[in-house]
GROMACS .gro file of C-alpha atoms in nm:
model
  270
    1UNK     CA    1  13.556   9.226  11.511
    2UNK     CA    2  13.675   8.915  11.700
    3UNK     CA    3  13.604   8.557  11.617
    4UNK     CA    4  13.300   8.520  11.872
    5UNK     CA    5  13.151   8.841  11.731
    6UNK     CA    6  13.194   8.713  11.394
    7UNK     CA    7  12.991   8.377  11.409
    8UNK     CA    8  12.784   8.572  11.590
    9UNK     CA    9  12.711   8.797  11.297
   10UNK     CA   10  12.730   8.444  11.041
   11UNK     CA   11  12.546   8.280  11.218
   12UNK     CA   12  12.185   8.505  11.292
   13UNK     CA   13  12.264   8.665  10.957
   14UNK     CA   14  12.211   8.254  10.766
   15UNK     CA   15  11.935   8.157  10.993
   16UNK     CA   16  11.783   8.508  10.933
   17UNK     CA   17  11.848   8.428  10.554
   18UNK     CA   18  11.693   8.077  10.545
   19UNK     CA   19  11.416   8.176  10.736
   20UNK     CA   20  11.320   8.478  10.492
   21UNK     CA   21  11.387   8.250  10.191
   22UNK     CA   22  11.173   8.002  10.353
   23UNK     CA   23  10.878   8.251  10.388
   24UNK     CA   24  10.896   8.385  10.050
   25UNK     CA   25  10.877   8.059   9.867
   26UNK     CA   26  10.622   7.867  10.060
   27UNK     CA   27  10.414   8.129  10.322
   28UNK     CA   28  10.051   8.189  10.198
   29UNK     CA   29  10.034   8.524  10.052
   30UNK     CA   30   9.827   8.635  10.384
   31UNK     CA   31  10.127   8.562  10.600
   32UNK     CA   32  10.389   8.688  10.377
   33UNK     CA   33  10.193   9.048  10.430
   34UNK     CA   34  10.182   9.012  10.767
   35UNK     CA   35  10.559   8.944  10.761
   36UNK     CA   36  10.638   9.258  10.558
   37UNK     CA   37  10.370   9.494  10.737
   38UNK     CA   38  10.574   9.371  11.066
   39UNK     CA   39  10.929   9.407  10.867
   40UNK     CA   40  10.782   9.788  10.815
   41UNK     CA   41  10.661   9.850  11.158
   42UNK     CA   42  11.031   9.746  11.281
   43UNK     CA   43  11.204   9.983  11.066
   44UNK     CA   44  10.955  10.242  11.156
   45UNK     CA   45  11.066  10.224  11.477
   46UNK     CA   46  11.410  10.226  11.451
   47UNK     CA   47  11.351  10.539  11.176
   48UNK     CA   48  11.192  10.735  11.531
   49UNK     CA   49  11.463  10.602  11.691
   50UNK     CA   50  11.773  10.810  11.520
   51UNK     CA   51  11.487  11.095  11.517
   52UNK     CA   52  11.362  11.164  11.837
   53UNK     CA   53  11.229  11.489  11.825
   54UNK     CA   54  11.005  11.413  11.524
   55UNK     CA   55  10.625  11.377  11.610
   56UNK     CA   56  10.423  11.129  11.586
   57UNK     CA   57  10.097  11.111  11.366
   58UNK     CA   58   9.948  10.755  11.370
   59UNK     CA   59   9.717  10.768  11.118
   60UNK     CA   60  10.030  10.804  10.832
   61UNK     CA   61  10.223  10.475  10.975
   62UNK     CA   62   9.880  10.319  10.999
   63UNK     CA   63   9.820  10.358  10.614
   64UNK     CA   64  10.164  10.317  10.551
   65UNK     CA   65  10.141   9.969  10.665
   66UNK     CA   66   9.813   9.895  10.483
   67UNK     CA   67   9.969  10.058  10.141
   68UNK     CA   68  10.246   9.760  10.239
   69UNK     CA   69  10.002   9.521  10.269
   70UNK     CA   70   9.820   9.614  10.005
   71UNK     CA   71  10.119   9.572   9.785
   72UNK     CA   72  10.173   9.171   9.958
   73UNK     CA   73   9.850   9.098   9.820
   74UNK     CA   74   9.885   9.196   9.462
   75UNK     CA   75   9.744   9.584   9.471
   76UNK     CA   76  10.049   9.764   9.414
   77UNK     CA   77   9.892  10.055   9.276
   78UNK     CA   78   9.674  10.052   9.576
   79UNK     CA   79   9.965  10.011   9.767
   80UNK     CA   80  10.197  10.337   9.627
   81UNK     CA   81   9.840  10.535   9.641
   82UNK     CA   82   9.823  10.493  10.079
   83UNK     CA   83  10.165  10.552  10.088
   84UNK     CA   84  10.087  10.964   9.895
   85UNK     CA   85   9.741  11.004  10.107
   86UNK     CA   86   9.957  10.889  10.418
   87UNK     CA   87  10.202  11.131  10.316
   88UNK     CA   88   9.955  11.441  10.252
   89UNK     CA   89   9.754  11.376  10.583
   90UNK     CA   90  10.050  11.401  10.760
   91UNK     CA   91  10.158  11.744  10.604
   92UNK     CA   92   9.818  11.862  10.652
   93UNK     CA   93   9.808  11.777  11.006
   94UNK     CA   94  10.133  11.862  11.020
   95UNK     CA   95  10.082  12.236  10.904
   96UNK     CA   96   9.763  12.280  11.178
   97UNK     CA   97   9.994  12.132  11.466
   98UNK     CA   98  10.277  12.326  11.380
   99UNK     CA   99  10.108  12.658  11.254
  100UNK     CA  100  10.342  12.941  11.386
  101UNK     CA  101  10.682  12.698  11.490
  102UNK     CA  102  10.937  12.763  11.321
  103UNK     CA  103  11.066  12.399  11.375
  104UNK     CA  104  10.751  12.219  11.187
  105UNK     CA  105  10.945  12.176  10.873
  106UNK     CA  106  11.211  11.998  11.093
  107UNK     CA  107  10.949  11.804  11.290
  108UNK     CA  108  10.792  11.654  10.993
  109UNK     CA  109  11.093  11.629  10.792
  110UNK     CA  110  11.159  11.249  10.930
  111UNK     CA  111  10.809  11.125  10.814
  112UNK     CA  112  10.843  11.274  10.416
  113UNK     CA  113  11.192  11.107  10.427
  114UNK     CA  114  11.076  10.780  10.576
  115UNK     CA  115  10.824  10.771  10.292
  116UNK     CA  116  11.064  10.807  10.033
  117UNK     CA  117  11.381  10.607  10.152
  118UNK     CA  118  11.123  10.321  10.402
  119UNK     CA  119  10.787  10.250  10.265
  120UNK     CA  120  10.790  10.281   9.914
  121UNK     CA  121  11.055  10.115   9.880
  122UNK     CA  122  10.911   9.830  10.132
  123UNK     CA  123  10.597   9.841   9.902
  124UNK     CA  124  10.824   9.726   9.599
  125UNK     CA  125  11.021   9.447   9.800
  126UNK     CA  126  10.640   9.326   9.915
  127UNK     CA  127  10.533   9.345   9.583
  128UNK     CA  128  10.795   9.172   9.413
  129UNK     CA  129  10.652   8.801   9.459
  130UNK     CA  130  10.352   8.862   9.233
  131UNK     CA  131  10.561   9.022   8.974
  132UNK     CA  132  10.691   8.774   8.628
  133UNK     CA  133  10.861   8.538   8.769
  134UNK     CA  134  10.722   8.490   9.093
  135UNK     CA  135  10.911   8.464   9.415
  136UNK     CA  136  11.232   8.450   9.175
  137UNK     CA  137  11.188   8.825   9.122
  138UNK     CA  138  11.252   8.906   9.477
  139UNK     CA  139  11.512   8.616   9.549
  140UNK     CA  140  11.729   8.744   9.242
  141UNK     CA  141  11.737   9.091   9.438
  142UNK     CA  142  11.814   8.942   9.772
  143UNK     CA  143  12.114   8.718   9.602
  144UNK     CA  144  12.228   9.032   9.406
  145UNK     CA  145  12.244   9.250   9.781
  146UNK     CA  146  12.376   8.968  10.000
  147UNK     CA  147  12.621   8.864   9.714
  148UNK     CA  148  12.771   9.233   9.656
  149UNK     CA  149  12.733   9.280  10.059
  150UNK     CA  150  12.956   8.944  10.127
  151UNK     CA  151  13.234   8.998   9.850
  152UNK     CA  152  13.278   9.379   9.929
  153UNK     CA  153  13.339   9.314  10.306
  154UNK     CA  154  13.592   9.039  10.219
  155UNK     CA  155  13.748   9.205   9.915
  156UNK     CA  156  13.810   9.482  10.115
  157UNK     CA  157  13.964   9.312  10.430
  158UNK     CA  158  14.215   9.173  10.232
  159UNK     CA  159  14.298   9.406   9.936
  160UNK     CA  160  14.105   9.741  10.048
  161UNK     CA  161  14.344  10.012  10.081
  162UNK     CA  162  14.117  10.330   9.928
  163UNK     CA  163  13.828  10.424  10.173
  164UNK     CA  164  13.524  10.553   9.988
  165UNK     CA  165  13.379  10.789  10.262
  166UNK     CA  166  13.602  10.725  10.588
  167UNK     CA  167  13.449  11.027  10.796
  168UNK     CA  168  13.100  10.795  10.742
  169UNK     CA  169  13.177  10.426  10.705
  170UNK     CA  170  13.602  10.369  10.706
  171UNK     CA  171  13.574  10.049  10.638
  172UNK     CA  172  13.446  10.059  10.302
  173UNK     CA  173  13.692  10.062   9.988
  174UNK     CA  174  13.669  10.129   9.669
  175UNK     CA  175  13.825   9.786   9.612
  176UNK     CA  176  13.545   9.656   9.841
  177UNK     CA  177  13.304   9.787   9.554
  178UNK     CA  178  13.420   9.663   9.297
  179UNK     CA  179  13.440   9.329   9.394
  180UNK     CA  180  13.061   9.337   9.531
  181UNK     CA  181  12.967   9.444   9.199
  182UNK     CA  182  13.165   9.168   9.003
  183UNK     CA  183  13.036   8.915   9.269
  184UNK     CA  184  12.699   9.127   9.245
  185UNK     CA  185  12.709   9.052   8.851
  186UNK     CA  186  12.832   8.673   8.798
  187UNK     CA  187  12.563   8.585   9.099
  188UNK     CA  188  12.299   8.760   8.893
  189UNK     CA  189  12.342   8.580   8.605
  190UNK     CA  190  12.370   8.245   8.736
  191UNK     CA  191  12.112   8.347   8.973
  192UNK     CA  192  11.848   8.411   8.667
  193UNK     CA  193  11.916   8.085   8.486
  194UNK     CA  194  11.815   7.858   8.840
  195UNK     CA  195  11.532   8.051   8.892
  196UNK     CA  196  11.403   8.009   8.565
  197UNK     CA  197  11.288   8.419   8.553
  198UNK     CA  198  11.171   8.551   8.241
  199UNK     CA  199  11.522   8.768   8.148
  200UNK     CA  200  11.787   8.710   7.975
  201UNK     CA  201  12.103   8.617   8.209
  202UNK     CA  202  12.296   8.910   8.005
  203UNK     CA  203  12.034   9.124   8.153
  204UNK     CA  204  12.015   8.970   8.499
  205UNK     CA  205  12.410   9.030   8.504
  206UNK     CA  206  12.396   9.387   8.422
  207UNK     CA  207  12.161   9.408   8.689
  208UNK     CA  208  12.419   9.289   8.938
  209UNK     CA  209  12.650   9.531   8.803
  210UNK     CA  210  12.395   9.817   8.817
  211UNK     CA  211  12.246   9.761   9.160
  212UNK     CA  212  12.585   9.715   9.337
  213UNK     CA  213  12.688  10.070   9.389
  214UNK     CA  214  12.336  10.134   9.458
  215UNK     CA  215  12.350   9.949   9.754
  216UNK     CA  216  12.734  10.084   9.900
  217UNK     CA  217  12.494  10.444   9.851
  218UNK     CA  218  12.248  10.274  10.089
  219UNK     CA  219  12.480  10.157  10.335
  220UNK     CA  220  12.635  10.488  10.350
  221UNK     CA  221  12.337  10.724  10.354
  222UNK     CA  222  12.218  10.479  10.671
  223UNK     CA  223  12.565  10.496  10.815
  224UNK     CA  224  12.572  10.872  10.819
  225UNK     CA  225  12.219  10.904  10.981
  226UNK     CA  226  12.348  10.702  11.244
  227UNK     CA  227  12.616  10.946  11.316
  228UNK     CA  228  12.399  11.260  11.353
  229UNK     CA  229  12.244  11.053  11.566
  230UNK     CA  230  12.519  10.967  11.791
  231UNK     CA  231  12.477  10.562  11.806
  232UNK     CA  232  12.592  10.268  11.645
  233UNK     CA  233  12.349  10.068  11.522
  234UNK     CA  234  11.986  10.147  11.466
  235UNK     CA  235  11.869   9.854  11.714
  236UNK     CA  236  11.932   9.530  11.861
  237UNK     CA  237  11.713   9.282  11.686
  238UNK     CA  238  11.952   9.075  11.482
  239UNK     CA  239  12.284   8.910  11.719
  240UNK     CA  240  12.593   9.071  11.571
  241UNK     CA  241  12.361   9.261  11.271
  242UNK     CA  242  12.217   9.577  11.502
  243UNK     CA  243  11.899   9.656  11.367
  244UNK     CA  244  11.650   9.585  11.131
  245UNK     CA  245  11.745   9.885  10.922
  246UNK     CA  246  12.105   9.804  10.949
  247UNK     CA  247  12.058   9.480  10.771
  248UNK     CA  248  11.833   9.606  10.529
  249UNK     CA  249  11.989   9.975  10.437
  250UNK     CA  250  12.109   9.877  10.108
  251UNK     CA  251  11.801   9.648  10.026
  252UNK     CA  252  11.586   9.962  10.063
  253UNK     CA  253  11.773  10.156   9.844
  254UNK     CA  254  11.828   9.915   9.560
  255UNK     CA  255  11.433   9.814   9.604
  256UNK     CA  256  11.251  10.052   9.337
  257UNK     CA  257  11.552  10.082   9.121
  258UNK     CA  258  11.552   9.733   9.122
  259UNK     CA  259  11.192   9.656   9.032
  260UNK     CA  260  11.147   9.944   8.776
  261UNK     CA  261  11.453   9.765   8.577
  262UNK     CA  262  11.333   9.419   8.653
  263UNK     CA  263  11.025   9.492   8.479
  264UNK     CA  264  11.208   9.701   8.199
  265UNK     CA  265  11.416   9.379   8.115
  266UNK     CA  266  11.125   9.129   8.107
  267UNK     CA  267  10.953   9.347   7.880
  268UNK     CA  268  11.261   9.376   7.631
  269UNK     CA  269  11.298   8.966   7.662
  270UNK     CA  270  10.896   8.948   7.548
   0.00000   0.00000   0.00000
């Protein structure tokens, strides 16, 4: 990556930042839905992208995106709930379009994985603001990923020397990892004490540590999607970042793990 490329990539990647950060702690709750419904509906169609032979049902992104909004506005149980009828109209559907093909397992294979690995996991990160803590909740997440992200990338440019999957990503290292997850875990604790969240930092730090690897799984199951699909990035919405699913792979899969231990460690601090 030259120079150029690379304040290209700093630079969209902190006004990107700010600009999220600046939405999370002072958007009504209305717009911060609209946001994430819109965050969803990019993904979506960058998910279609690296699956082009998968059909389209509208009705299942339609309450996909209401689950998601659902979720912004408090209703997460609402939210989870559109997600599983989204999911079953779309197999039903699925079985009367298909009846006979031998391909409809394969046609519909991209929306039952979306659901899993896109939207419910967009339901928690949507969620997250109403949860204890507040905003905090989702802010500690977004330091923890972007901390771990940052450290492994530089970590591994200067002391990297074992590649964790080279035929998918070769420019991750094990060193790389390990770094993002000490970075990942001093962040987290610090992180919990400044935004005043309802944890212990012990906790908050074992978080970090937890949720690092996570992420490197993310970025890797994303990278080798790509691949089958012959291209590079997923799309070109971010400057120097590809697409909205390339910036938020391991986000998306640290999301429920995430929230499930979040609330697990606020309920041990009560």
């Amino acid at each position: 990556m030259s120079a150029q490329e690379t304040l290209i990539r700093a630079g969209s990647g902190v006004a990107a930042g700010f600009l999220l950060l600046g939405i999370i702690l002072w958007a009504p709750v209305w717009l911060w839905a609209l946001v994430v419904v819109a965050i969803g509906w990019q993904l979506w169609r960058e998910w279609l992208g690296l699956h082009p032979q998968s059909q389209v049902f509208l009705t299942t992104p339609i309450l996909w995106g209401l689950g998601i909004a659902a979720a912004a506005l408090g209703a997460i149980g609402l939210g989870v709930l559109m997600v599983w009828v989204g999911m079953a109209l779309m197999v039903l559907r699925g079985i009367d379009a298909f009846e006979g093909e031998e391909s409809a397992f394969g046609l519909l294979a991209p929306y039952l994985l979306a659901a899993v690995a896109l939207v419910l996991p967009m339901v928690a990160l949507a969620w997250l603001p109403q949860a204890p803590g507040g905003s905090g909740a989702l802010i500690l997440l977004l330091v923890i990923i972007w901390g771990a992200d940052s450290a492994a990338y530089f970590v591994g440019r200067a002391v990297g020397r074992t590649k964790v999957a080279p035929e998918v990503s070769p420019g991750k290292s094990w060193e790389g990892v390990v770094g993002g997850a000490l970075a990942a875990m001093v962040l987290a604790g610090i992180g919990c004490g400044i935004l005043d969240l309802p944890l212990s930092s012990s906790h908050a730090a074992l978080l970090g540590l937890m949720l690092a690897p996570i992420s490197v799984l993310g970025d890797l199951w994303e990278s080798a999607w790509k691949r089958l699909a012959g291209v590079k990035d997923s799309g070109a919405i971010l400057p120097g970042h590809g697409g909205m699913l390339d910036r938020m792979d391991a986000l998306l899969f640290a999301a429920i793990p995430y929230t499930l231990l979040y609330l697990w460690f606020v309920a041990l601090a009560e």
